[in-house]
CSV table of C-alpha atoms in Angstrom, one decimal:
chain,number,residue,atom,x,y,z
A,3,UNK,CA,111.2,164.1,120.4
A,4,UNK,CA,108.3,165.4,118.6
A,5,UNK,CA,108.6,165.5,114.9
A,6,UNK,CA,106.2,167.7,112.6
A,7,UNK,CA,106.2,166.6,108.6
A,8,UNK,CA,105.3,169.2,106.0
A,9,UNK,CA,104.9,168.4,102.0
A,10,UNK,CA,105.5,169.8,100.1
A,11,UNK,CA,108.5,171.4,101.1
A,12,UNK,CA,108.4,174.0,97.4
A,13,UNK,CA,105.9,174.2,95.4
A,14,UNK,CA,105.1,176.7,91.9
A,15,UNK,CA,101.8,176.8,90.8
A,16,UNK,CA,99.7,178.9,87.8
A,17,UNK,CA,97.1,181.4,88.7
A,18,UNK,CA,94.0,180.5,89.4
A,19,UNK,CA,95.0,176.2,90.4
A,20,UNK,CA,94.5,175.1,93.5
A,21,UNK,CA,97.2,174.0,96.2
A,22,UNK,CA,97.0,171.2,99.2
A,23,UNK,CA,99.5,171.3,101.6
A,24,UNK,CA,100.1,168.5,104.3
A,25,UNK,CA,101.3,168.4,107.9
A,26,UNK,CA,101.8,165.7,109.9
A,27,UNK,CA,102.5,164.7,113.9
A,28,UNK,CA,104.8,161.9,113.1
A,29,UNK,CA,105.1,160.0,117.0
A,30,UNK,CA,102.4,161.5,118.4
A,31,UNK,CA,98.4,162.7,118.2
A,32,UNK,CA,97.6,165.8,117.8
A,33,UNK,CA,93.7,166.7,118.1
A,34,UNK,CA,94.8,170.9,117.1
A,35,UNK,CA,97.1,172.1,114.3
A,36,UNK,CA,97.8,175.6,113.7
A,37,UNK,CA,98.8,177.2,110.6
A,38,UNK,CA,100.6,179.9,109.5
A,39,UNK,CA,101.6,182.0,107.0
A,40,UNK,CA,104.8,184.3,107.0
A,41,UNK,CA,105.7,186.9,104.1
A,42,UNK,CA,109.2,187.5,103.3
A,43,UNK,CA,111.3,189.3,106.7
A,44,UNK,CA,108.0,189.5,108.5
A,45,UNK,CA,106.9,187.1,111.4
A,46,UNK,CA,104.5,183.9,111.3
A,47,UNK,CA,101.1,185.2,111.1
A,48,UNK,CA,98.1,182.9,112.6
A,49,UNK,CA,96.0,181.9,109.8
A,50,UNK,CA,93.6,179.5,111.2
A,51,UNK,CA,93.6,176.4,114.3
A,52,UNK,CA,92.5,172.9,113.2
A,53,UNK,CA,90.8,171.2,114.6
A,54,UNK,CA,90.4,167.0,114.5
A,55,UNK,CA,86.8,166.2,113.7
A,56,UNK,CA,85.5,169.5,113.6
A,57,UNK,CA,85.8,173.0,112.0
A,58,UNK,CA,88.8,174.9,111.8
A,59,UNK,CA,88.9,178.2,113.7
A,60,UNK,CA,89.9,180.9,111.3
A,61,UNK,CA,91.6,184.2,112.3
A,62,UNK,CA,90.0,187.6,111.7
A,63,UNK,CA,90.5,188.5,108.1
A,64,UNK,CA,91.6,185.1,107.0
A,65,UNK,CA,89.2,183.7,104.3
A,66,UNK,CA,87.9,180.1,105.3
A,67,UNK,CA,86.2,179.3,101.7
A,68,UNK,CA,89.8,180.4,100.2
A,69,UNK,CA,92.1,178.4,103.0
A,70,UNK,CA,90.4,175.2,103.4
A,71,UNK,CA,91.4,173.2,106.4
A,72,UNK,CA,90.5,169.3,107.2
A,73,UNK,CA,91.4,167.6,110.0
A,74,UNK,CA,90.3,163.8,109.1
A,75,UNK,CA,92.8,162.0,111.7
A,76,UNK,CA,94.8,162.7,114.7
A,77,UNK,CA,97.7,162.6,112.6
A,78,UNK,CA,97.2,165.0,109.5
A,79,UNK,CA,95.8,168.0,108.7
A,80,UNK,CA,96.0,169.7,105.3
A,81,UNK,CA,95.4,173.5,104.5
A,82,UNK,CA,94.5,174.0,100.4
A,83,UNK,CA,95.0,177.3,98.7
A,84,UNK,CA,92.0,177.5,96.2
A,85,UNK,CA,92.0,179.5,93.7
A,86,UNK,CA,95.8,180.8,94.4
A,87,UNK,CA,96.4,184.2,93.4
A,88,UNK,CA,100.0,185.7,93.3
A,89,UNK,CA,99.9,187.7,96.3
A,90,UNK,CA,99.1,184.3,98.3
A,91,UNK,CA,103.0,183.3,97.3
A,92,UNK,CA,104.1,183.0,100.8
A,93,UNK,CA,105.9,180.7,103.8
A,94,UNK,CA,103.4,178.2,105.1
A,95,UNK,CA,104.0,176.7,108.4
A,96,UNK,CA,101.9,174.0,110.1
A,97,UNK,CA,102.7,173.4,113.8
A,98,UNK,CA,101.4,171.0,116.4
A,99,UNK,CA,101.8,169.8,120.5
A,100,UNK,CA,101.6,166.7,122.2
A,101,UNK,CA,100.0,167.2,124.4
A,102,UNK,CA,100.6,163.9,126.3
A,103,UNK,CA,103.7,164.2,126.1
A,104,UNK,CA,103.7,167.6,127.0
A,105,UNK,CA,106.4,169.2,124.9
A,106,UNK,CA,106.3,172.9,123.1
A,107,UNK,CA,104.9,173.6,119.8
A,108,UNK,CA,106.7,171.9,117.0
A,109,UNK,CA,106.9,173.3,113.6
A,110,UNK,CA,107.0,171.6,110.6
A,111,UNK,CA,109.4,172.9,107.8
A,112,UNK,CA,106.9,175.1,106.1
A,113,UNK,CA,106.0,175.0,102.4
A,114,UNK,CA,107.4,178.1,100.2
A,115,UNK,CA,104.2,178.8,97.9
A,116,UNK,CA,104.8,180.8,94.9
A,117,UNK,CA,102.0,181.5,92.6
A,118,UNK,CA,102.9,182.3,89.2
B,1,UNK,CA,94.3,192.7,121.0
B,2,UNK,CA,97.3,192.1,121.6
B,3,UNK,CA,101.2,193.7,120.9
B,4,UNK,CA,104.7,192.2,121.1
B,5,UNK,CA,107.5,194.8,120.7
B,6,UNK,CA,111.0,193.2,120.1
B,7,UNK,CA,113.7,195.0,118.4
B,8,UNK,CA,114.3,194.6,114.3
B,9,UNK,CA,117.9,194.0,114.0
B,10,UNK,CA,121.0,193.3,116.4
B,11,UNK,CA,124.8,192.9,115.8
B,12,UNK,CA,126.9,191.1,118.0
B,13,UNK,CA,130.6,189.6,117.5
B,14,UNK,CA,131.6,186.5,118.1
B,15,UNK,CA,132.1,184.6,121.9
B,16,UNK,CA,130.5,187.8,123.3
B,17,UNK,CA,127.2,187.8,124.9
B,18,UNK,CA,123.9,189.6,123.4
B,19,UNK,CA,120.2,190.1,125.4
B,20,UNK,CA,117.5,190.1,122.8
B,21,UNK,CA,114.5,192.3,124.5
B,22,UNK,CA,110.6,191.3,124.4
B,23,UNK,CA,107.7,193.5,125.5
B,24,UNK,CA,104.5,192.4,125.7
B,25,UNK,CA,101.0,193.6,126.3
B,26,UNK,CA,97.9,190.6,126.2
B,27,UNK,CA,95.4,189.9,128.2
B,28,UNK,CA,95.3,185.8,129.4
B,29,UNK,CA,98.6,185.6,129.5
B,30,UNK,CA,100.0,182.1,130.1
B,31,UNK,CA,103.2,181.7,128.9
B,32,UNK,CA,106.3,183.0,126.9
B,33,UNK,CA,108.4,181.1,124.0
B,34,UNK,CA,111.5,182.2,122.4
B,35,UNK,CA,112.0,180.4,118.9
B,36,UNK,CA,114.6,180.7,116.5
B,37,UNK,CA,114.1,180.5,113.3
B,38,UNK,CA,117.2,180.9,110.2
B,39,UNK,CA,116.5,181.8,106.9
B,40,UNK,CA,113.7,179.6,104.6
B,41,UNK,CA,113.6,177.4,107.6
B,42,UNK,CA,110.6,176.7,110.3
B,43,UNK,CA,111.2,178.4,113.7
B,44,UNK,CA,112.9,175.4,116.3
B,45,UNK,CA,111.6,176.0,120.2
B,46,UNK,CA,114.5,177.3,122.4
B,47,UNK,CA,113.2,178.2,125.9
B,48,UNK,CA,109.3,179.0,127.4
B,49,UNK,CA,108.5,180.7,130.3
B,50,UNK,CA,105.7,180.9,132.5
B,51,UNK,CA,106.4,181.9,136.1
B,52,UNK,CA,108.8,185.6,136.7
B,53,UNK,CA,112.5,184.5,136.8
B,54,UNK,CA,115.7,183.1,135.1
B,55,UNK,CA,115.2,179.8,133.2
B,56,UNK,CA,118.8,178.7,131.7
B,57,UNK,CA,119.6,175.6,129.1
B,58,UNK,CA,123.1,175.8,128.0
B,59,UNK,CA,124.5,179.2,126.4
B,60,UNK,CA,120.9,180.3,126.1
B,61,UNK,CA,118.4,181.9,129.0
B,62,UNK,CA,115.5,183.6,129.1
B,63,UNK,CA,113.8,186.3,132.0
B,64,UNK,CA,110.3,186.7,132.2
B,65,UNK,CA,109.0,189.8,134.4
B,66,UNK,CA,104.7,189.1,133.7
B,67,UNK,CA,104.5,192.6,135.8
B,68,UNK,CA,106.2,194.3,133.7
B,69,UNK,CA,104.9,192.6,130.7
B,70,UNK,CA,109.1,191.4,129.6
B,71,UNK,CA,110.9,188.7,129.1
B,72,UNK,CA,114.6,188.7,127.3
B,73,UNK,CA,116.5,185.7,125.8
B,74,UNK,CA,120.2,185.5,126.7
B,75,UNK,CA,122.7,184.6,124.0
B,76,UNK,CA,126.2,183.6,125.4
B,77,UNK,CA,129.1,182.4,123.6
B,78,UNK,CA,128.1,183.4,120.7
B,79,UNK,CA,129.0,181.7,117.8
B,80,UNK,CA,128.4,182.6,113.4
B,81,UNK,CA,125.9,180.1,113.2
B,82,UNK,CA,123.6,181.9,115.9
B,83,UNK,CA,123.0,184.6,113.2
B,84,UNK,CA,119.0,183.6,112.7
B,85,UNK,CA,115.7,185.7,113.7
B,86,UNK,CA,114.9,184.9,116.9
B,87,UNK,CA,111.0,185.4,117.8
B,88,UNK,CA,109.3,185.9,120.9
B,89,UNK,CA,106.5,184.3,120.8
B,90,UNK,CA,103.2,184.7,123.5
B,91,UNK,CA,100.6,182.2,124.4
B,92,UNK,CA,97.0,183.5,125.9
B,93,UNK,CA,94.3,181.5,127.4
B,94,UNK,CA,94.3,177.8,128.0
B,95,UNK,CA,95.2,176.3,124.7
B,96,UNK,CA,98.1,176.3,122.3
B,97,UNK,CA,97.4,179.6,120.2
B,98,UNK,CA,100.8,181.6,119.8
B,99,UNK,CA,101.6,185.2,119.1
B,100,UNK,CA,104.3,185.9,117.5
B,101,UNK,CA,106.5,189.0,117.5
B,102,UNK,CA,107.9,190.7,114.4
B,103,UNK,CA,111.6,189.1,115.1
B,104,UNK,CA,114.7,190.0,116.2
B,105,UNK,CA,117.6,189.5,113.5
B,106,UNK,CA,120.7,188.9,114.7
B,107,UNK,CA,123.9,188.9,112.7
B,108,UNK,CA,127.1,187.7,114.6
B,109,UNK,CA,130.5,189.3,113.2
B,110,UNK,CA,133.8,187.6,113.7
């Protein structure tokens, strides 16, 4: 079936450095990604849809020039944190459809962020 | 906007049966999901619905009434390693967008 691959799986970074995050469709194409964040017992939140060869499509309140999104390939998509702050230590979760194939959104297995 | 309603916490025992509600309220609806998700971990699909009515894979259904704005995922069987959040999870419009609900947590007790 569909596999989504997220790396890094953990990651601890200083105030103030800047974090990329990757998620790929692994046996399929995927021309939209979505990512989100969730905060500790609280559900995924929709941060912004990628989309391949073309601008991202950011949520209300979600800051594009802090979340960066690119979406070179049909394959990858990568969300960086710039300029990570402690209150951005969260769960991020990249997720993805074939839509060929047409099978539900697949997750990938998230990145736990933690901004020191 | 939009508003999913499911309830914070259930308890259940073990081999019994438990019905985790969803309410909804969107406007281009076209679809419902039910994920579940354990702790640390990304959310795995279980079921989707689309069309009122009874979709069933294994010890799990799910029951979606778009009248009433509902759907509920059916846990049978129930074993300990069902204890996860299980989120409903709506889709509006033509693409792949998802709402999520706040989650259900459900703790199975021998």
């Amino acid at each position: 079936g569909a596999v989504v691959s997220q790396h890094p799986s953990r990651v601890i970074c200083k105030s103030g450095t800047s974090v990329k995050i990757e998620c790929r469709s692994l046996d399929f194409q995927a021309t939209t990604m979505f990512w989100y964040r969730q905060f500790p017992k609280q559900s995924l939140m929709l941060m912004a849809t990628s989309n391949e060869g073309s601008k991202a499509t950011y949520e209300q309140g979600v800051e594009k020039d802090k979340f960066l999104i690119n979406h070179a390939s049909l394959t990858l998509s990568t969300l960086t944190v710039t300029s990570a702050h402690p209150e951005d230590s969260s769960f991020y979760i990249c997720s993805a459809r074939d839509a060929v194939g047409g099978s539900p959104l697949h997750f990938g297995n998230g990145t736990r962020l933690t901004v020191t | 906007g939009q508003n999913i309603d499911q309830p914070t916490e259930m308890t259940a025992t073990e081999g019994a049966i438990v019905q985790i509600n969803c309410t909804y309220q969107t406007s281009g609806f076209n679809g419902l999901f039910w994920y579940q998700q354990h702790a640390g971990e990304a959310p795995t699909f279980l079921s989707y619905n689309v069309l009122d009515g009874l979709e069933e894979k294994g010890r799990f259904s799910s029951f979606l009434s778009r009248s009433k704005g509902y759907s509920y995922l059916l846990l049978k069987e129930l074993q300990m390693k069902d204890s996860a959040s299980y989120l409903c999870a709506v889709r509006t419009g033509g693409g792949n967008k998802l709402t999520f609900g706040t989650g259900t947590q459900l703790k199975v007790e021998l």
